[in-house]
Short mmCIF file of C-alpha atoms in Angstrom, two decimals:
data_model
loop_
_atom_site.label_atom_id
_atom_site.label_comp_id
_atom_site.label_asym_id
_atom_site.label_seq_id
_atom_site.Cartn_x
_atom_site.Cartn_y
_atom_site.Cartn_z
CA UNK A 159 73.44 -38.14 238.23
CA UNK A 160 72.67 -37.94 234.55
CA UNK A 161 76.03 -38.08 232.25
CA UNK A 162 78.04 -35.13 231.69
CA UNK A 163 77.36 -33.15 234.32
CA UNK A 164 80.66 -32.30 235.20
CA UNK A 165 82.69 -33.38 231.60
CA UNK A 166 83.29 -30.76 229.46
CA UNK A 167 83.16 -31.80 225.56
CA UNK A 168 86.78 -31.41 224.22
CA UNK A 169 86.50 -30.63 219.82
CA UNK A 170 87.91 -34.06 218.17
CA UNK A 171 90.24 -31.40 216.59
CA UNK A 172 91.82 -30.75 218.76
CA UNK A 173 92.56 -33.64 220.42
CA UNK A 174 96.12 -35.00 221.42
CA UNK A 175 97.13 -38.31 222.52
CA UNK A 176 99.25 -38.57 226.02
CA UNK A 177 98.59 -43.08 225.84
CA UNK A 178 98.53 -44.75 222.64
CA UNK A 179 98.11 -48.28 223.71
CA UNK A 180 98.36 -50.76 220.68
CA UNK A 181 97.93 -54.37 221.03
CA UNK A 182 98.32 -54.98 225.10
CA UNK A 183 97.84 -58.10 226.16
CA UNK A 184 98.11 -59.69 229.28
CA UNK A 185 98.63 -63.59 230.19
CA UNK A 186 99.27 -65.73 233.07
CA UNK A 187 100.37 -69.31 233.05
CA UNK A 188 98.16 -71.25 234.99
CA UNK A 189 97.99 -74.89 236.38
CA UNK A 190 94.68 -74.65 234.06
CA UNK A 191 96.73 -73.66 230.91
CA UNK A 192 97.20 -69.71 230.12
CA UNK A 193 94.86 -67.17 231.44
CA UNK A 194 94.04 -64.32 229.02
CA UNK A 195 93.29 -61.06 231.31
CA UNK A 196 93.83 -58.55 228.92
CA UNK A 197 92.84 -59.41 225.01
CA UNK A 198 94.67 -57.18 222.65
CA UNK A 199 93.43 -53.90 223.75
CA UNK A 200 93.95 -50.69 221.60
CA UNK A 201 93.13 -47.38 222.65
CA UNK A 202 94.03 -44.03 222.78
CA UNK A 203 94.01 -41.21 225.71
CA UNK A 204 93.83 -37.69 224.72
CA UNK A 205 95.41 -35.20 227.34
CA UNK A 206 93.55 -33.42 229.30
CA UNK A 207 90.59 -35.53 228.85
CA UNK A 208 88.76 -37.29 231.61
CA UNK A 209 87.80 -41.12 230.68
CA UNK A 210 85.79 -43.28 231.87
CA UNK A 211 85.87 -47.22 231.78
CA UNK A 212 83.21 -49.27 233.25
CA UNK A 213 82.23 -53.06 233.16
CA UNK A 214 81.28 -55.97 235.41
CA UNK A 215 83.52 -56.88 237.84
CA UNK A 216 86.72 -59.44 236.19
CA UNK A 217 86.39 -57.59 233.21
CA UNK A 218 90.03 -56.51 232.52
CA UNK A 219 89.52 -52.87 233.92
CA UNK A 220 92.03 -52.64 237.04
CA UNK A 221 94.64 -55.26 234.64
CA UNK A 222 94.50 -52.28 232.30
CA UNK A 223 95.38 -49.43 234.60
CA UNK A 224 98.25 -51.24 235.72
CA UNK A 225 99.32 -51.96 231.90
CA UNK A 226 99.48 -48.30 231.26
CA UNK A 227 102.20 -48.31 233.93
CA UNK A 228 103.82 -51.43 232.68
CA UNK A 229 103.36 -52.23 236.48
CA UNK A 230 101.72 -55.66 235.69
CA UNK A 231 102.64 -58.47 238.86
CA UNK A 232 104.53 -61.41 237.87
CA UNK A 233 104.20 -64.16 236.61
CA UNK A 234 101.87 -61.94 234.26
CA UNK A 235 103.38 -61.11 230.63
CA UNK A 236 102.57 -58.04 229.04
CA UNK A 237 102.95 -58.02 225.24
CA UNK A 238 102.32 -54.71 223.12
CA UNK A 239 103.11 -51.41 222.80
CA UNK A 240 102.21 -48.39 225.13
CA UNK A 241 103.69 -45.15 224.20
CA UNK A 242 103.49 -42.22 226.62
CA UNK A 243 103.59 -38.71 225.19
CA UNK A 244 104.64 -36.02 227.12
CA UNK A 245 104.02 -32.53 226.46
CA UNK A 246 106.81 -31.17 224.53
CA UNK A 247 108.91 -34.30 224.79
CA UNK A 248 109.98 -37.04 222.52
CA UNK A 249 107.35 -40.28 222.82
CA UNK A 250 108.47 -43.07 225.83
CA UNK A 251 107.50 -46.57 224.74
CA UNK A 252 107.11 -47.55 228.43
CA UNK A 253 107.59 -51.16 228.14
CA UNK A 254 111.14 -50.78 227.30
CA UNK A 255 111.54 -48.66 230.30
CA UNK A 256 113.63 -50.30 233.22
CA UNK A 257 114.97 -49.75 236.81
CA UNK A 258 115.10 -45.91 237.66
CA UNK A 259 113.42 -44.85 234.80
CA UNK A 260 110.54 -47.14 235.27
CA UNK A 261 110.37 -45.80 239.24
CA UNK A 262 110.17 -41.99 237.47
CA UNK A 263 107.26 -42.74 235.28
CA UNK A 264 105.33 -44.22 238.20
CA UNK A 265 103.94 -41.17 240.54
CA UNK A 266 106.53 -38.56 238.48
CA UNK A 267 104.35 -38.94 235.37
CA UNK A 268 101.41 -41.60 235.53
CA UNK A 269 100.02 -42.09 239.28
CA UNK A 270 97.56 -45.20 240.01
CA UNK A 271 95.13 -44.20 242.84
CA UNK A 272 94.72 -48.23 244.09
CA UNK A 273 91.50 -49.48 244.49
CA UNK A 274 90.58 -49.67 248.80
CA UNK A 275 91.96 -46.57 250.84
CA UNK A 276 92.28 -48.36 253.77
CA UNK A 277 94.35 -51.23 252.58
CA UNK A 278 96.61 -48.68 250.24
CA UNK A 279 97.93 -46.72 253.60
CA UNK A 280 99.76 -48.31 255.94
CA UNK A 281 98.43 -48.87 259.72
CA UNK A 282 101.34 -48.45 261.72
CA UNK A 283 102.16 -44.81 260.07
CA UNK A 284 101.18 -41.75 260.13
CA UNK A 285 99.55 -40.02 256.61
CA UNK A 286 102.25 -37.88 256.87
CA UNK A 287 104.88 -40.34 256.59
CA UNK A 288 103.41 -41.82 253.09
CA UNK A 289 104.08 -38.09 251.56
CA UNK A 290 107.24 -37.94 252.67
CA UNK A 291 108.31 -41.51 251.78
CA UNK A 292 107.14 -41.02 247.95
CA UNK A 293 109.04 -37.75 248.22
CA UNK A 294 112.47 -39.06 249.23
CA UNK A 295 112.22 -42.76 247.02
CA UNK A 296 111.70 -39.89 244.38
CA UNK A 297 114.62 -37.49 245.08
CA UNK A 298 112.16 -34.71 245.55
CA UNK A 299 112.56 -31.80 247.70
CA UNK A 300 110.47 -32.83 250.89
CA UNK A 301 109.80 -28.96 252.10
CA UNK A 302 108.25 -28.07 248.88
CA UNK A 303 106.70 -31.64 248.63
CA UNK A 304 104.68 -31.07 251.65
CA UNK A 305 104.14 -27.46 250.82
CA UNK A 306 102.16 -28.81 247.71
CA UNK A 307 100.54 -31.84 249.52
CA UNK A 308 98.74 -29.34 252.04
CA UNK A 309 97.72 -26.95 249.08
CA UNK A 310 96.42 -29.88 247.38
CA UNK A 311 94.90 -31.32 250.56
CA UNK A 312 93.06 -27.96 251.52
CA UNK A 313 91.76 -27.92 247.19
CA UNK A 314 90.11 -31.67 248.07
CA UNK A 315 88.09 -30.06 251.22
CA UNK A 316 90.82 -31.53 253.59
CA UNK A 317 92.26 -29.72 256.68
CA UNK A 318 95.86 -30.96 256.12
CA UNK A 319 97.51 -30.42 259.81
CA UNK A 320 94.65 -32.56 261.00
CA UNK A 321 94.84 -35.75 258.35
CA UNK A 322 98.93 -35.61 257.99
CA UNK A 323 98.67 -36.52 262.20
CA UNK A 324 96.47 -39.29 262.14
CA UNK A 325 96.68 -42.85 261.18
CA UNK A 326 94.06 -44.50 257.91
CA UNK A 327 92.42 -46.00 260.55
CA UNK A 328 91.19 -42.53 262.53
CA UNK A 329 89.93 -40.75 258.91
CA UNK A 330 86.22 -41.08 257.72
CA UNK A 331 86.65 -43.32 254.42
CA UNK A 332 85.73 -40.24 252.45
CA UNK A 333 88.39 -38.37 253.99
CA UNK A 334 91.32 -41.72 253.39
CA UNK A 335 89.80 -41.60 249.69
CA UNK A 336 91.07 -38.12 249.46
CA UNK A 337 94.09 -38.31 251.22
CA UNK A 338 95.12 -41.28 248.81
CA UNK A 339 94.32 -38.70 245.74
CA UNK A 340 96.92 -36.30 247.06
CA UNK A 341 99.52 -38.55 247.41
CA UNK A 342 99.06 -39.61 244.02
CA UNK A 343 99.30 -35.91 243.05
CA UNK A 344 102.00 -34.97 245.52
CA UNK A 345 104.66 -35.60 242.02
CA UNK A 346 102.68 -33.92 239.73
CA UNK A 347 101.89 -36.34 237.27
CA UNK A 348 100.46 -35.51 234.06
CA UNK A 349 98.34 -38.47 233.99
CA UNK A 350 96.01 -39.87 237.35
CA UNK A 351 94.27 -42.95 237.11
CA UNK A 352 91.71 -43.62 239.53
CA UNK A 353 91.01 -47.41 240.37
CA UNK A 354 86.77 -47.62 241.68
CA UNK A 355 87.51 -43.87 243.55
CA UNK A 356 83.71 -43.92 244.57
CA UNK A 357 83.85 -47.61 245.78
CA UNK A 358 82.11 -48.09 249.50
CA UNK A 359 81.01 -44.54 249.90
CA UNK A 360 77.47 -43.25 249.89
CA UNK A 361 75.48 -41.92 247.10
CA UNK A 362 76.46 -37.78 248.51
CA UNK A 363 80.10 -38.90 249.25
CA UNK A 364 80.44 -39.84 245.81
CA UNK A 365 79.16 -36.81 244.59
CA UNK A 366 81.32 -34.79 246.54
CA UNK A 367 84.50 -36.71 245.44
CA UNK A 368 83.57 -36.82 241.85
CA UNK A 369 83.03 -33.14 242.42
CA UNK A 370 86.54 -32.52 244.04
CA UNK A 371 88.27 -34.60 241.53
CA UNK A 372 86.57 -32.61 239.02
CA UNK A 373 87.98 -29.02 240.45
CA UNK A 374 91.76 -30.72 240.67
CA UNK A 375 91.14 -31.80 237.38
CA UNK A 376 90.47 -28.34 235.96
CA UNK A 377 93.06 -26.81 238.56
CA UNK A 378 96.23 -28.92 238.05
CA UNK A 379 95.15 -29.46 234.29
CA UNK A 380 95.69 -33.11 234.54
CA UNK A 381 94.47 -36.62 232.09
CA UNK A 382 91.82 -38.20 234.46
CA UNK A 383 91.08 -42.12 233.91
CA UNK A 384 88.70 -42.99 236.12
CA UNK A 385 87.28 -46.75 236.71
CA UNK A 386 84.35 -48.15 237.93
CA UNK A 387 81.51 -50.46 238.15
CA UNK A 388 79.45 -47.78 238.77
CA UNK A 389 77.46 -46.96 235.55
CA UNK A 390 75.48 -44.08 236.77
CA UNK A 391 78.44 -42.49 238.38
CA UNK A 392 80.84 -42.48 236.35
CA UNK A 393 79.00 -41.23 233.71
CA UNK A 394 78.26 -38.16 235.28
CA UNK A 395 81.81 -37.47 235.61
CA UNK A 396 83.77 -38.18 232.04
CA UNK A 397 84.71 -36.93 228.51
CA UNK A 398 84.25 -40.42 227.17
CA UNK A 399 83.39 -43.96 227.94
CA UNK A 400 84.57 -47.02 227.42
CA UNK A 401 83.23 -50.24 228.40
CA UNK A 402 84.67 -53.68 228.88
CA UNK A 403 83.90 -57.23 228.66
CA UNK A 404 85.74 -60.01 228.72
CA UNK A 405 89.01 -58.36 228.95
CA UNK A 406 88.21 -55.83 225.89
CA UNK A 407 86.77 -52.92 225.28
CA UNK A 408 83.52 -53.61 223.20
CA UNK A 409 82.01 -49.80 223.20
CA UNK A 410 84.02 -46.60 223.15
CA UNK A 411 82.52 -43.19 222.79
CA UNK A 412 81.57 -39.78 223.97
CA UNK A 413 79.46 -40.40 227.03
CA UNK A 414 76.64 -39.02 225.93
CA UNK A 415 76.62 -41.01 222.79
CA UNK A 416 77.52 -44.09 224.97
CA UNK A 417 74.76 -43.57 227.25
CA UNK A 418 71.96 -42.31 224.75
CA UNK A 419 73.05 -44.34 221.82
CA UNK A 420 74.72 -47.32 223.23
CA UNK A 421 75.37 -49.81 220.19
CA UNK A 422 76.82 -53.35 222.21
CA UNK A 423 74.47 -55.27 223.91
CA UNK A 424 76.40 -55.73 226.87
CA UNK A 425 76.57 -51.52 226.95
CA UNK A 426 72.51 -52.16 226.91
CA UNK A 427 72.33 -54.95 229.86
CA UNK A 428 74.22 -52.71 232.32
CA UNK A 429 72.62 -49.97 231.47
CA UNK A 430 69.23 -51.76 231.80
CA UNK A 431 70.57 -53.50 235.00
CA UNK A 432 71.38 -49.95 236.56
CA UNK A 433 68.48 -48.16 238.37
CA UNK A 434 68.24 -44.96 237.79
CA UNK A 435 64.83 -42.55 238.38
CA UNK A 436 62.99 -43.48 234.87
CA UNK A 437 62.93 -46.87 235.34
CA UNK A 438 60.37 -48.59 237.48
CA UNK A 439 61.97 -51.47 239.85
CA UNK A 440 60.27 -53.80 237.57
CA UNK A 441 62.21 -52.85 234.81
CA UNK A 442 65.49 -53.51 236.16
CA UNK A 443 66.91 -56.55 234.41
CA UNK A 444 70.00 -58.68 235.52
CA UNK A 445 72.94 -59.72 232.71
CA UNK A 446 71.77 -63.39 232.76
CA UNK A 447 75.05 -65.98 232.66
CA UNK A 448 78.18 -64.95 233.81
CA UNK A 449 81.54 -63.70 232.67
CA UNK A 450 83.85 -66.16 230.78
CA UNK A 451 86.43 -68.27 231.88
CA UNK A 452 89.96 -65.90 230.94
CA UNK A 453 91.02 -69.71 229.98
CA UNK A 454 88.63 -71.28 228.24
CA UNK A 455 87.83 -68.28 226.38
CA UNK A 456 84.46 -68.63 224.13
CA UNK A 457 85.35 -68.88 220.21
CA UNK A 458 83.74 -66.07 218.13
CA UNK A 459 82.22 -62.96 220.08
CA UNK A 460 83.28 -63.10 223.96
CA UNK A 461 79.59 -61.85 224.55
CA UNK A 462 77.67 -64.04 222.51
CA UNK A 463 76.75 -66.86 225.44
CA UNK A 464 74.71 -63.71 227.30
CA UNK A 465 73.63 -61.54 223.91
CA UNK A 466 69.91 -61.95 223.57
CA UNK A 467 70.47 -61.05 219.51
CA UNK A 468 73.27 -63.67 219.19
CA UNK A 469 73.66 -65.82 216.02
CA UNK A 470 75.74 -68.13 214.35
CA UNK A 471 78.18 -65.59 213.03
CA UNK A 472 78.49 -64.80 216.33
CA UNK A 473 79.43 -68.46 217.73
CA UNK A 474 82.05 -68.27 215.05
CA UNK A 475 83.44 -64.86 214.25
CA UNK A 476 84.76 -61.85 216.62
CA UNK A 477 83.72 -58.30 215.88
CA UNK A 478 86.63 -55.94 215.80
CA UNK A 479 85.85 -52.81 217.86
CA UNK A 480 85.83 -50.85 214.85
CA UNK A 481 83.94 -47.29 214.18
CA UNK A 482 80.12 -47.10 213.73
CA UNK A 483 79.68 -43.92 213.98
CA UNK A 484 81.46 -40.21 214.09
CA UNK A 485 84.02 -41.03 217.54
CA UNK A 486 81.84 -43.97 218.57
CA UNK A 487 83.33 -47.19 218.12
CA UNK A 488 81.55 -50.83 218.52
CA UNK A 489 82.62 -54.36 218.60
CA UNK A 490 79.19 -56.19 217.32
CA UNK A 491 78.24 -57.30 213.89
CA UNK A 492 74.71 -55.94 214.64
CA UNK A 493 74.32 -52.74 216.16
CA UNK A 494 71.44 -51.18 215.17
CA UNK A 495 69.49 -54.21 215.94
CA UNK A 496 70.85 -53.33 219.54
CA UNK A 497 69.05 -50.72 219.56
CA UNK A 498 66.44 -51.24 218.32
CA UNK A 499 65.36 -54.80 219.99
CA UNK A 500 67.23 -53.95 223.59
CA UNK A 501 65.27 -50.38 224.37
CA UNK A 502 67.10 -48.82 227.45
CA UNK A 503 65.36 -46.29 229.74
CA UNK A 504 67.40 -42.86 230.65
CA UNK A 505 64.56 -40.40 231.21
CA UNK A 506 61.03 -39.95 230.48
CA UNK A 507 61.35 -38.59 227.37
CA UNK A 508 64.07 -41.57 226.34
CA UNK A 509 62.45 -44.32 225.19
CA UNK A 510 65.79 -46.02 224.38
#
């Protein structure tokens, strides 16, 4: 799947923010001493948008989905600011947000498709039963509720008298995938975020869903944040990218620009550790190392033990993900060198 082959480019004109997310961070205190899973993260989401955020696995990238929800488990701490903007509306800052109104956000406005469709349905109940449960702990008329679910349903490919009968357990995993993604539109939120969607499905079911989420994107007119490990896939699918390491974001972009003119060396390893059909097997390279300790977090540039163009200033300082070029945003002290010294392969013709 090469990138952009379902996003649509959206003019930075006229572009308006439904997140602003300023400063989240996210600790645990730990036998250890406190674990840092989300590092001062700022970032905005432009509605109607579909964006993407990849990164190795531990990252930070399901610990930010549920920060946009303010739906973080204790004992974790959230600290920051995230301000949802709905259309027409005055701004919620939805960390001050409590009890009934927090409940409202969640589903009504912002739904969280969960990473693992079978674990997110219960066993012992019918599909059916999940609609109609998030309809009532919502106050929402049930008749018209299912009404919608089976519209949506029948728009994701699904025969809903079938699937609304049968337990998680009886549905191909494409089909529980697709299921969960109409519950979590059931409310009509204005913003979905989908946690690994492809995960565990083969190469054509993940076309088809990315494909399907595409059309209910387009249909329902919806924000899409989608999140993956998935390099290749997701970046057929989004607006923009964002990648993260060490519970940052280190690259942010339009995909192509992210793809094509990738600026962090880390963006460069995965893409370089990701096969894809212009790269020989022996070109394939593995991220040597691992990730870092969210405790004993590395001084100066979280990246810096792995980066192959690593120096002192790196051991010592850390890059702010700043801009480095038009709507492409880097956090490295060097990232032309990037590119020039860390060539990544996309196509024949891309030598990069």
């Amino acid at each position: 799947m090469s990138e952009s082959e379902f996003a649509t480019d959206r003019p930075q004109e006229e572009r308006d923010t439904i997140l602003e997310v300023r400063d989240a961070t996210v600790t645990y205190e730990m036998s250890r001493g406190q674990a840092r899973v989300l590092n001062g993260v700022d970032l905005d989401v432009y509605r109607g948008e579909t964006l993407g955020i990849v990164g190795e696995s531990g990252s930070g990238k399901s610990m930010f989905a549920s920060t946009l929800m303010d739906a973080v488990e204790e004992p974790g701490l959230l600290q920051g600011s995230i301000t949802y903007y709905p259309e027409g509306a005055d701004p919620v800052e939805i960390t001050e947000l409590e009890g009934g109104d927090t409940r409202r956000l969640r589903w009504e406005e912002i739904a969280l498709v969960s990473q693992g469709a079978m674990s997110a349905f219960n066993p012992t109940k019918p599909i059916r039963t999940h609609f109609e449960e998030t309809l009532s702990a919502h106050n929402a008329d049930k008749d018209a509720g299912m009404d919608r679910a089976r519209s949506i349903m029948r728009d994701l490919n699904l025969d809903p008298e079938n699937i609304l009968d049968q337990y998680q357990h009886e549905l191909s995993g494409g089909q529980r995938q697709r299921a969960l993604v109409a519950l979590g539109l059931v409310l009509e939120p204005e913003v979905l975020i989908l946690d690994e969607p492809t995960a565990a499905l083969d190469l054509l079911m993940q076309r088809s869903i990315l494909r399907l989420l595409y059309n209910i994107k387009e249909e329902y007119d919806i924000t899409l944040i989608v999140i993956s490990h998935d390099l290749p896939v997701v970046s057929g699918f989004v607006d923009r990218l964002g990648v993260m390491y060490a519970f940052e974001f280190v690259e942010l972009g339009e995909t192509r620009d992210v793809m094509h003119e990738g600026a962090h060396p880390y963006t460069r390893a995965l893409m370089r550790s990701t096969p894809n059909l212009a790269m020989g097997v022996d070109e394939i390279t593995t991220i040597e190392g691992s990730t870092p300790d969210p405790i004993n977090i590395v001084s100066g540039c979280s990246y810096s033990p792995r980066c192959p163009i690593a120096d002192d200033r790196c051991t010592i300082e850390d890059p702010d993900l700043i801009e480095f070029e038009d709507d492409h945003d880097v956090a490295c002290f060097y990232p032309d060198e990037a590119r020039d010294e860390l060539p990544v392969k996309l196509s024949q013709e891309d030598s990069k």
